[in-house]
Tab-separated table of C-alpha atoms in Angstrom:
chain	number	residue	atom	x	y	z
A	1	MET	CA	-6.501	88.768	-91.782
A	2	SER	CA	-9.912	87.768	-91.067
A	3	ALA	CA	-8.381	85.935	-87.552
A	4	ILE	CA	-7.239	89.673	-87.298
A	5	ARG	CA	-10.581	90.711	-87.109
A	6	ILE	CA	-11.599	87.954	-85.006
A	7	GLY	CA	-8.598	89.107	-82.310
A	8	ARG	CA	-9.674	93.107	-82.550
A	9	ARG	CA	-13.077	92.025	-81.823
A	10	ARG	CA	-12.558	89.848	-78.960
A	11	VAL	CA	-10.259	92.682	-77.457
A	12	VAL	CA	-13.076	95.017	-77.927
A	13	ALA	CA	-15.812	92.964	-76.447
A	14	ALA	CA	-13.379	92.287	-73.444
A	15	LEU	CA	-13.212	95.919	-72.765
A	16	LEU	CA	-16.797	96.516	-73.158
A	17	GLY	CA	-18.062	93.963	-70.611
A	18	LEU	CA	-14.705	95.318	-68.583
A	19	LEU	CA	-16.178	98.983	-68.942
A	20	VAL	CA	-19.636	97.719	-67.950
A	21	VAL	CA	-18.503	96.234	-64.607
A	22	VAL	CA	-16.520	99.083	-63.478
A	23	LEU	CA	-19.964	101.043	-63.906
A	24	ALA	CA	-21.684	98.369	-62.238
A	25	LEU	CA	-19.637	98.676	-59.216
A	26	GLY	CA	-18.737	102.811	-59.654
A	27	ILE	CA	-23.292	102.382	-59.284
A	28	ALA	CA	-23.282	99.887	-56.824
A	29	ILE	CA	-20.860	101.874	-54.485
A	30	ARG	CA	-22.388	104.852	-55.157
A	31	ASN	CA	-25.632	103.812	-53.848
A	32	ASP	CA	-24.211	101.675	-50.692
A	33	LEU	CA	-22.411	105.638	-49.742
A	34	GLN	CA	-25.989	106.944	-50.668
A	35	LEU	CA	-27.525	104.771	-47.888
A	36	ALA	CA	-24.861	105.108	-45.024
A	37	ASN	CA	-25.231	109.059	-45.770
A	38	THR	CA	-28.627	108.319	-45.270
A	39	ALA	CA	-28.146	106.131	-41.906
A	40	PHE	CA	-25.556	108.641	-40.909
A	41	HIS	CA	-28.016	111.563	-40.580
A	42	GLU	CA	-30.416	109.399	-39.173
A	43	LEU	CA	-28.382	108.431	-36.087
A	44	ASP	CA	-26.879	112.356	-36.046
A	45	ASP	CA	-30.619	112.905	-35.264
A	46	GLU	CA	-31.049	110.562	-32.978
A	47	ILE	CA	-27.809	111.362	-30.859
A	48	GLU	CA	-28.184	115.115	-31.225
A	49	THR	CA	-32.113	114.514	-29.322
A	50	THR	CA	-30.438	112.230	-26.781
A	51	LEU	CA	-27.869	114.143	-25.937
A	52	THR	CA	-30.491	117.607	-25.842
A	53	ARG	CA	-32.945	115.969	-23.397
A	54	ARG	CA	-30.308	114.540	-21.466
A	55	LEU	CA	-29.129	117.970	-20.606
A	56	ASP	CA	-32.753	119.415	-20.391
A	57	ASN	CA	-33.400	116.850	-17.378
A	58	LEU	CA	-29.562	117.971	-15.469
A	59	ASN	CA	-30.189	121.536	-15.959
A	60	ALA	CA	-34.331	120.563	-14.572
A	61	SER	CA	-32.497	118.542	-11.140
């Protein structure tokens, strides 16, 4: 009976460890996506500003 309990404890410990790893990966992926989204918006604003400036220069000439 004791061997069964030890086996169950190992399984539960392994499942909890796996859960922790999956949660950590999920949080890391979410953080990376947020950083990528921020960088994308900054680049988008820069492209829009550059294109607007070039169009204004073309219209002025």
